[in-house]
Amino acid sequence: MMRTFPMLFAVIFIVAAAAAQAPPAKPLSPFEQELMNNQNRYVQAFADKDAAYVNQAIADDFKGIGTNGDFYDKGELVGASHWGLSKDVRAYDIQVVRLTDDSAVVTYNLIVPGARPRYRHMSDTWARDNGKWGRKFQQVTANLWSATDFD
C-alpha cells in the first residue's frame, strides 16, 4: 500500500505537468466568432420557440438530413421550432471550417435532454448572401455510443 502512494503522486504530477504545458487555445478569428455567435443564437432561438428568428436564419432553399436519414426542408424545420427544445439543450465543441469568405461549415455536439437521440453530432452549412448569413444545409448524426441512449 505504501508503494502505491508514491506511484499515484508521480502519475498525478506527470498528468498535471503535461496539462500545464498544453498549448493555449488559438484565438478565434472575427469570421469564426461571427459564425459561432450565429450558431449559438440559432440554437437558443430554437430552444426558446422563436420561430420568427429560426425562419429568418434559414435560407429559403435549405435542406437537412435527420438522424433517421430522412430529408427535411425549411418549412418542416420552422414548424418544428414551434415545439422548441429543452431549456437545458447544450451545444459544445463548436468548430468552424471556412469554405470561402461567404460560407462555412459549423460542426458541434448537441445534448438535447428528454429527446431520442439525446446526443447528436451536428454539421450546419452557413452561407452569406447580400451580407446576411443563412443556414443552407444541416446533417444530424445520432451519437449512438452514448450509454444513456440505450436505456
mmCIF file of the C-alpha atoms, coordinates in Angstrom:
data_MODEL
# 
_entry.id   MODEL 
# 
loop_
_atom_site.group_PDB 
_atom_site.id 
_atom_site.type_symbol 
_atom_site.label_atom_id 
_atom_site.label_alt_id 
_atom_site.label_comp_id 
_atom_site.label_asym_id 
_atom_site.label_entity_id 
_atom_site.label_seq_id 
_atom_site.pdbx_PDB_ins_code 
_atom_site.Cartn_x 
_atom_site.Cartn_y 
_atom_site.Cartn_z 
_atom_site.occupancy 
_atom_site.B_iso_or_equiv 
_atom_site.pdbx_formal_charge 
_atom_site.auth_seq_id 
_atom_site.auth_comp_id 
_atom_site.auth_asym_id 
_atom_site.auth_atom_id 
_atom_site.pdbx_PDB_model_num 
ATOM 1   C CA . MET A 1 1   ? 0.000   0.000  0.000   1.00 0.00 ? 1   MET A CA 1 
ATOM 2   C CA . MET A 1 2   ? 2.836   2.416  0.845   1.00 0.00 ? 2   MET A CA 1 
ATOM 3   C CA . ARG A 1 3   ? 4.411   1.883  -2.607  1.00 0.00 ? 3   ARG A CA 1 
ATOM 4   C CA . THR A 1 4   ? 1.099   2.811  -4.260  1.00 0.00 ? 4   THR A CA 1 
ATOM 5   C CA . PHE A 1 5   ? 1.059   6.368  -2.912  1.00 0.00 ? 5   PHE A CA 1 
ATOM 6   C CA . PRO A 1 6   ? 4.404   7.457  -4.434  1.00 0.00 ? 6   PRO A CA 1 
ATOM 7   C CA . MET A 1 7   ? 3.378   5.927  -7.764  1.00 0.00 ? 7   MET A CA 1 
ATOM 8   C CA . LEU A 1 8   ? -0.022  7.638  -7.609  1.00 0.00 ? 8   LEU A CA 1 
ATOM 9   C CA . PHE A 1 9   ? 1.573   11.004 -6.823  1.00 0.00 ? 9   PHE A CA 1 
ATOM 10  C CA . ALA A 1 10  ? 4.073   10.534 -9.679  1.00 0.00 ? 10  ALA A CA 1 
ATOM 11  C CA . VAL A 1 11  ? 1.245   9.860  -12.133 1.00 0.00 ? 11  VAL A CA 1 
ATOM 12  C CA . ILE A 1 12  ? -0.730  12.876 -10.892 1.00 0.00 ? 12  ILE A CA 1 
ATOM 13  C CA . PHE A 1 13  ? 2.385   15.068 -11.174 1.00 0.00 ? 13  PHE A CA 1 
ATOM 14  C CA . ILE A 1 14  ? 3.100   13.907 -14.742 1.00 0.00 ? 14  ILE A CA 1 
ATOM 15  C CA . VAL A 1 15  ? -0.504  14.500 -15.827 1.00 0.00 ? 15  VAL A CA 1 
ATOM 16  C CA . ALA A 1 16  ? -0.550  17.947 -14.202 1.00 0.00 ? 16  ALA A CA 1 
ATOM 17  C CA . ALA A 1 17  ? 2.767   18.889 -15.806 1.00 0.00 ? 17  ALA A CA 1 
ATOM 18  C CA . ALA A 1 18  ? 1.559   17.743 -19.233 1.00 0.00 ? 18  ALA A CA 1 
ATOM 19  C CA . ALA A 1 19  ? -1.665  19.739 -18.855 1.00 0.00 ? 19  ALA A CA 1 
ATOM 20  C CA . ALA A 1 20  ? 0.278   22.832 -17.820 1.00 0.00 ? 20  ALA A CA 1 
ATOM 21  C CA . GLN A 1 21  ? 2.378   22.575 -20.991 1.00 0.00 ? 21  GLN A CA 1 
ATOM 22  C CA . ALA A 1 22  ? -0.605  22.249 -23.330 1.00 0.00 ? 22  ALA A CA 1 
ATOM 23  C CA . PRO A 1 23  ? -0.552  24.995 -25.938 1.00 0.00 ? 23  PRO A CA 1 
ATOM 24  C CA . PRO A 1 24  ? -3.038  27.793 -25.350 1.00 0.00 ? 24  PRO A CA 1 
ATOM 25  C CA . ALA A 1 25  ? -6.173  27.742 -27.451 1.00 0.00 ? 25  ALA A CA 1 
ATOM 26  C CA . LYS A 1 26  ? -5.821  29.644 -30.703 1.00 0.00 ? 26  LYS A CA 1 
ATOM 27  C CA . PRO A 1 27  ? -7.823  32.883 -30.578 1.00 0.00 ? 27  PRO A CA 1 
ATOM 28  C CA . LEU A 1 28  ? -10.851 32.919 -32.843 1.00 0.00 ? 28  LEU A CA 1 
ATOM 29  C CA . SER A 1 29  ? -10.776 34.991 -35.995 1.00 0.00 ? 29  SER A CA 1 
ATOM 30  C CA . PRO A 1 30  ? -13.607 37.524 -36.438 1.00 0.00 ? 30  PRO A CA 1 
ATOM 31  C CA . PHE A 1 31  ? -15.051 35.193 -39.111 1.00 0.00 ? 31  PHE A CA 1 
ATOM 32  C CA . GLU A 1 32  ? -15.066 32.199 -36.731 1.00 0.00 ? 32  GLU A CA 1 
ATOM 33  C CA . GLN A 1 33  ? -16.511 34.277 -33.891 1.00 0.00 ? 33  GLN A CA 1 
ATOM 34  C CA . GLU A 1 34  ? -19.326 35.578 -36.115 1.00 0.00 ? 34  GLU A CA 1 
ATOM 35  C CA . LEU A 1 35  ? -20.281 32.050 -37.188 1.00 0.00 ? 35  LEU A CA 1 
ATOM 36  C CA . MET A 1 36  ? -20.124 30.729 -33.613 1.00 0.00 ? 36  MET A CA 1 
ATOM 37  C CA . ASN A 1 37  ? -22.335 33.603 -32.468 1.00 0.00 ? 37  ASN A CA 1 
ATOM 38  C CA . ASN A 1 38  ? -24.806 32.847 -35.278 1.00 0.00 ? 38  ASN A CA 1 
ATOM 39  C CA . GLN A 1 39  ? -24.851 29.168 -34.355 1.00 0.00 ? 39  GLN A CA 1 
ATOM 40  C CA . ASN A 1 40  ? -25.342 29.784 -30.627 1.00 0.00 ? 40  ASN A CA 1 
ATOM 41  C CA . ARG A 1 41  ? -28.083 32.327 -31.288 1.00 0.00 ? 41  ARG A CA 1 
ATOM 42  C CA . TYR A 1 42  ? -29.846 29.894 -33.625 1.00 0.00 ? 42  TYR A CA 1 
ATOM 43  C CA . VAL A 1 43  ? -29.734 27.028 -31.084 1.00 0.00 ? 43  VAL A CA 1 
ATOM 44  C CA . GLN A 1 44  ? -31.035 29.375 -28.378 1.00 0.00 ? 44  GLN A CA 1 
ATOM 45  C CA . ALA A 1 45  ? -33.837 30.649 -30.637 1.00 0.00 ? 45  ALA A CA 1 
ATOM 46  C CA . PHE A 1 46  ? -34.897 27.064 -31.361 1.00 0.00 ? 46  PHE A CA 1 
ATOM 47  C CA . ALA A 1 47  ? -34.889 26.282 -27.624 1.00 0.00 ? 47  ALA A CA 1 
ATOM 48  C CA . ASP A 1 48  ? -36.930 29.439 -26.959 1.00 0.00 ? 48  ASP A CA 1 
ATOM 49  C CA . LYS A 1 49  ? -39.524 28.531 -29.648 1.00 0.00 ? 49  LYS A CA 1 
ATOM 50  C CA . ASP A 1 50  ? -38.610 31.730 -31.506 1.00 0.00 ? 50  ASP A CA 1 
ATOM 51  C CA . ALA A 1 51  ? -39.973 30.605 -34.886 1.00 0.00 ? 51  ALA A CA 1 
ATOM 52  C CA . ALA A 1 52  ? -39.610 34.106 -36.358 1.00 0.00 ? 52  ALA A CA 1 
ATOM 53  C CA . TYR A 1 53  ? -35.846 34.102 -35.753 1.00 0.00 ? 53  TYR A CA 1 
ATOM 54  C CA . VAL A 1 54  ? -35.498 30.496 -36.934 1.00 0.00 ? 54  VAL A CA 1 
ATOM 55  C CA . ASN A 1 55  ? -37.390 31.399 -40.129 1.00 0.00 ? 55  ASN A CA 1 
ATOM 56  C CA . GLN A 1 56  ? -35.150 34.371 -40.941 1.00 0.00 ? 56  GLN A CA 1 
ATOM 57  C CA . ALA A 1 57  ? -31.945 32.453 -40.075 1.00 0.00 ? 57  ALA A CA 1 
ATOM 58  C CA . ILE A 1 58  ? -32.668 29.655 -42.558 1.00 0.00 ? 58  ILE A CA 1 
ATOM 59  C CA . ALA A 1 59  ? -32.161 30.093 -46.309 1.00 0.00 ? 59  ALA A CA 1 
ATOM 60  C CA . ASP A 1 60  ? -35.263 29.535 -48.441 1.00 0.00 ? 60  ASP A CA 1 
ATOM 61  C CA . ASP A 1 61  ? -33.535 26.662 -50.267 1.00 0.00 ? 61  ASP A CA 1 
ATOM 62  C CA . PHE A 1 62  ? -32.419 24.965 -47.003 1.00 0.00 ? 62  PHE A CA 1 
ATOM 63  C CA . LYS A 1 63  ? -32.146 21.167 -46.911 1.00 0.00 ? 63  LYS A CA 1 
ATOM 64  C CA . GLY A 1 64  ? -31.404 18.920 -43.958 1.00 0.00 ? 64  GLY A CA 1 
ATOM 65  C CA . ILE A 1 65  ? -30.848 15.255 -43.192 1.00 0.00 ? 65  ILE A CA 1 
ATOM 66  C CA . GLY A 1 66  ? -32.138 13.946 -39.869 1.00 0.00 ? 66  GLY A CA 1 
ATOM 67  C CA . THR A 1 67  ? -30.832 11.187 -37.618 1.00 0.00 ? 67  THR A CA 1 
ATOM 68  C CA . ASN A 1 68  ? -33.052 8.668  -39.429 1.00 0.00 ? 68  ASN A CA 1 
ATOM 69  C CA . GLY A 1 69  ? -31.683 9.647  -42.856 1.00 0.00 ? 69  GLY A CA 1 
ATOM 70  C CA . ASP A 1 70  ? -34.831 11.468 -43.980 1.00 0.00 ? 70  ASP A CA 1 
ATOM 71  C CA . PHE A 1 71  ? -34.586 14.817 -45.733 1.00 0.00 ? 71  PHE A CA 1 
ATOM 72  C CA . TYR A 1 72  ? -36.403 17.887 -44.427 1.00 0.00 ? 72  TYR A CA 1 
ATOM 73  C CA . ASP A 1 73  ? -36.762 21.447 -45.644 1.00 0.00 ? 73  ASP A CA 1 
ATOM 74  C CA . LYS A 1 74  ? -37.131 24.938 -44.252 1.00 0.00 ? 74  LYS A CA 1 
ATOM 75  C CA . GLY A 1 75  ? -40.886 24.656 -43.688 1.00 0.00 ? 75  GLY A CA 1 
ATOM 76  C CA . GLU A 1 76  ? -40.510 21.488 -41.644 1.00 0.00 ? 76  GLU A CA 1 
ATOM 77  C CA . LEU A 1 77  ? -37.708 22.954 -39.543 1.00 0.00 ? 77  LEU A CA 1 
ATOM 78  C CA . VAL A 1 78  ? -39.574 26.205 -38.877 1.00 0.00 ? 78  VAL A CA 1 
ATOM 79  C CA . GLY A 1 79  ? -42.652 24.130 -37.970 1.00 0.00 ? 79  GLY A CA 1 
ATOM 80  C CA . ALA A 1 80  ? -40.583 22.065 -35.533 1.00 0.00 ? 80  ALA A CA 1 
ATOM 81  C CA . SER A 1 81  ? -39.281 25.249 -33.906 1.00 0.00 ? 81  SER A CA 1 
ATOM 82  C CA . HIS A 1 82  ? -42.793 25.877 -32.538 1.00 0.00 ? 82  HIS A CA 1 
ATOM 83  C CA . TRP A 1 83  ? -42.203 22.855 -30.285 1.00 0.00 ? 83  TRP A CA 1 
ATOM 84  C CA . GLY A 1 84  ? -38.837 24.194 -29.180 1.00 0.00 ? 84  GLY A CA 1 
ATOM 85  C CA . LEU A 1 85  ? -36.178 22.296 -27.305 1.00 0.00 ? 85  LEU A CA 1 
ATOM 86  C CA . SER A 1 86  ? -35.482 21.704 -23.659 1.00 0.00 ? 86  SER A CA 1 
ATOM 87  C CA . LYS A 1 87  ? -34.130 24.811 -21.927 1.00 0.00 ? 87  LYS A CA 1 
ATOM 88  C CA . ASP A 1 88  ? -31.220 22.589 -20.906 1.00 0.00 ? 88  ASP A CA 1 
ATOM 89  C CA . VAL A 1 89  ? -30.119 21.986 -24.514 1.00 0.00 ? 89  VAL A CA 1 
ATOM 90  C CA . ARG A 1 90  ? -26.369 22.401 -24.775 1.00 0.00 ? 90  ARG A CA 1 
ATOM 91  C CA . ALA A 1 91  ? -24.146 22.915 -27.795 1.00 0.00 ? 91  ALA A CA 1 
ATOM 92  C CA . TYR A 1 92  ? -20.447 22.381 -27.224 1.00 0.00 ? 92  TYR A CA 1 
ATOM 93  C CA . ASP A 1 93  ? -17.188 21.715 -29.027 1.00 0.00 ? 93  ASP A CA 1 
ATOM 94  C CA . ILE A 1 94  ? -18.176 24.169 -31.768 1.00 0.00 ? 94  ILE A CA 1 
ATOM 95  C CA . GLN A 1 95  ? -15.737 24.390 -34.663 1.00 0.00 ? 95  GLN A CA 1 
ATOM 96  C CA . VAL A 1 96  ? -15.830 26.471 -37.823 1.00 0.00 ? 96  VAL A CA 1 
ATOM 97  C CA . VAL A 1 97  ? -14.496 25.170 -41.129 1.00 0.00 ? 97  VAL A CA 1 
ATOM 98  C CA . ARG A 1 98  ? -14.188 28.116 -43.503 1.00 0.00 ? 98  ARG A CA 1 
ATOM 99  C CA . LEU A 1 99  ? -15.054 27.226 -47.107 1.00 0.00 ? 99  LEU A CA 1 
ATOM 100 C CA . THR A 1 100 ? -14.980 30.693 -48.685 1.00 0.00 ? 100 THR A CA 1 
ATOM 101 C CA . ASP A 1 101 ? -15.273 34.269 -47.427 1.00 0.00 ? 101 ASP A CA 1 
ATOM 102 C CA . ASP A 1 102 ? -19.037 33.794 -47.573 1.00 0.00 ? 102 ASP A CA 1 
ATOM 103 C CA . SER A 1 103 ? -19.542 30.193 -46.459 1.00 0.00 ? 103 SER A CA 1 
ATOM 104 C CA . ALA A 1 104 ? -18.543 27.809 -43.690 1.00 0.00 ? 104 ALA A CA 1 
ATOM 105 C CA . VAL A 1 105 ? -19.461 24.544 -42.047 1.00 0.00 ? 105 VAL A CA 1 
ATOM 106 C CA . VAL A 1 106 ? -20.073 24.751 -38.311 1.00 0.00 ? 106 VAL A CA 1 
ATOM 107 C CA . THR A 1 107 ? -19.706 21.441 -36.514 1.00 0.00 ? 107 THR A CA 1 
ATOM 108 C CA . TYR A 1 108 ? -20.693 20.856 -32.913 1.00 0.00 ? 108 TYR A CA 1 
ATOM 109 C CA . ASN A 1 109 ? -22.101 18.375 -30.460 1.00 0.00 ? 109 ASN A CA 1 
ATOM 110 C CA . LEU A 1 110 ? -25.581 18.838 -29.088 1.00 0.00 ? 110 LEU A CA 1 
ATOM 111 C CA . ILE A 1 111 ? -27.197 17.412 -25.968 1.00 0.00 ? 111 ILE A CA 1 
ATOM 112 C CA . VAL A 1 112 ? -30.998 17.503 -26.026 1.00 0.00 ? 112 VAL A CA 1 
ATOM 113 C CA . PRO A 1 113 ? -32.338 16.301 -22.656 1.00 0.00 ? 113 PRO A CA 1 
ATOM 114 C CA . GLY A 1 114 ? -35.504 14.224 -22.927 1.00 0.00 ? 114 GLY A CA 1 
ATOM 115 C CA . ALA A 1 115 ? -35.103 13.588 -26.675 1.00 0.00 ? 115 ALA A CA 1 
ATOM 116 C CA . ARG A 1 116 ? -34.054 10.491 -28.569 1.00 0.00 ? 116 ARG A CA 1 
ATOM 117 C CA . PRO A 1 117 ? -31.317 10.544 -29.564 1.00 0.00 ? 117 PRO A CA 1 
ATOM 118 C CA . ARG A 1 118 ? -30.150 12.742 -26.733 1.00 0.00 ? 118 ARG A CA 1 
ATOM 119 C CA . TYR A 1 119 ? -26.586 13.137 -28.007 1.00 0.00 ? 119 TYR A CA 1 
ATOM 120 C CA . ARG A 1 120 ? -26.040 14.376 -31.558 1.00 0.00 ? 120 ARG A CA 1 
ATOM 121 C CA . HIS A 1 121 ? -23.184 15.365 -33.823 1.00 0.00 ? 121 HIS A CA 1 
ATOM 122 C CA . MET A 1 122 ? -24.253 18.356 -35.918 1.00 0.00 ? 122 MET A CA 1 
ATOM 123 C CA . SER A 1 123 ? -22.918 19.928 -39.109 1.00 0.00 ? 123 SER A CA 1 
ATOM 124 C CA . ASP A 1 124 ? -24.518 23.136 -40.350 1.00 0.00 ? 124 ASP A CA 1 
ATOM 125 C CA . THR A 1 125 ? -23.502 24.878 -43.555 1.00 0.00 ? 125 THR A CA 1 
ATOM 126 C CA . TRP A 1 126 ? -23.903 28.637 -43.444 1.00 0.00 ? 126 TRP A CA 1 
ATOM 127 C CA . ALA A 1 127 ? -23.708 30.964 -46.457 1.00 0.00 ? 127 ALA A CA 1 
ATOM 128 C CA . ARG A 1 128 ? -23.756 34.737 -46.621 1.00 0.00 ? 128 ARG A CA 1 
ATOM 129 C CA . ASP A 1 129 ? -25.971 36.265 -49.287 1.00 0.00 ? 129 ASP A CA 1 
ATOM 130 C CA . ASN A 1 130 ? -26.126 40.064 -49.654 1.00 0.00 ? 130 ASN A CA 1 
ATOM 131 C CA . GLY A 1 131 ? -24.396 40.440 -46.282 1.00 0.00 ? 131 GLY A CA 1 
ATOM 132 C CA . LYS A 1 132 ? -26.862 38.188 -44.409 1.00 0.00 ? 132 LYS A CA 1 
ATOM 133 C CA . TRP A 1 133 ? -25.923 34.772 -43.035 1.00 0.00 ? 133 TRP A CA 1 
ATOM 134 C CA . GLY A 1 134 ? -28.358 31.889 -43.533 1.00 0.00 ? 134 GLY A CA 1 
ATOM 135 C CA . ARG A 1 135 ? -28.252 28.176 -42.860 1.00 0.00 ? 135 ARG A CA 1 
ATOM 136 C CA . LYS A 1 136 ? -28.269 26.278 -46.156 1.00 0.00 ? 136 LYS A CA 1 
ATOM 137 C CA . PHE A 1 137 ? -27.787 22.694 -45.026 1.00 0.00 ? 137 PHE A CA 1 
ATOM 138 C CA . GLN A 1 138 ? -27.770 20.566 -41.868 1.00 0.00 ? 138 GLN A CA 1 
ATOM 139 C CA . GLN A 1 139 ? -26.669 16.994 -41.201 1.00 0.00 ? 139 GLN A CA 1 
ATOM 140 C CA . VAL A 1 140 ? -27.670 15.457 -37.861 1.00 0.00 ? 140 VAL A CA 1 
ATOM 141 C CA . THR A 1 141 ? -25.916 12.267 -36.776 1.00 0.00 ? 141 THR A CA 1 
ATOM 142 C CA . ALA A 1 142 ? -27.010 10.409 -33.673 1.00 0.00 ? 142 ALA A CA 1 
ATOM 143 C CA . ASN A 1 143 ? -24.277 9.548  -31.194 1.00 0.00 ? 143 ASN A CA 1 
ATOM 144 C CA . LEU A 1 144 ? -25.451 6.016  -30.561 1.00 0.00 ? 144 LEU A CA 1 
ATOM 145 C CA . TRP A 1 145 ? -22.417 5.135  -28.467 1.00 0.00 ? 145 TRP A CA 1 
ATOM 146 C CA . SER A 1 146 ? -23.763 7.109  -25.548 1.00 0.00 ? 146 SER A CA 1 
ATOM 147 C CA . ALA A 1 147 ? -24.872 4.695  -22.853 1.00 0.00 ? 147 ALA A CA 1 
ATOM 148 C CA . THR A 1 148 ? -27.871 6.841  -21.933 1.00 0.00 ? 148 THR A CA 1 
ATOM 149 C CA . ASP A 1 149 ? -29.345 6.365  -25.399 1.00 0.00 ? 149 ASP A CA 1 
ATOM 150 C CA . PHE A 1 150 ? -29.636 2.630  -24.746 1.00 0.00 ? 150 PHE A CA 1 
ATOM 151 C CA . ASP A 1 151 ? -31.808 2.984  -21.616 1.00 0.00 ? 151 ASP A CA 1 
# 
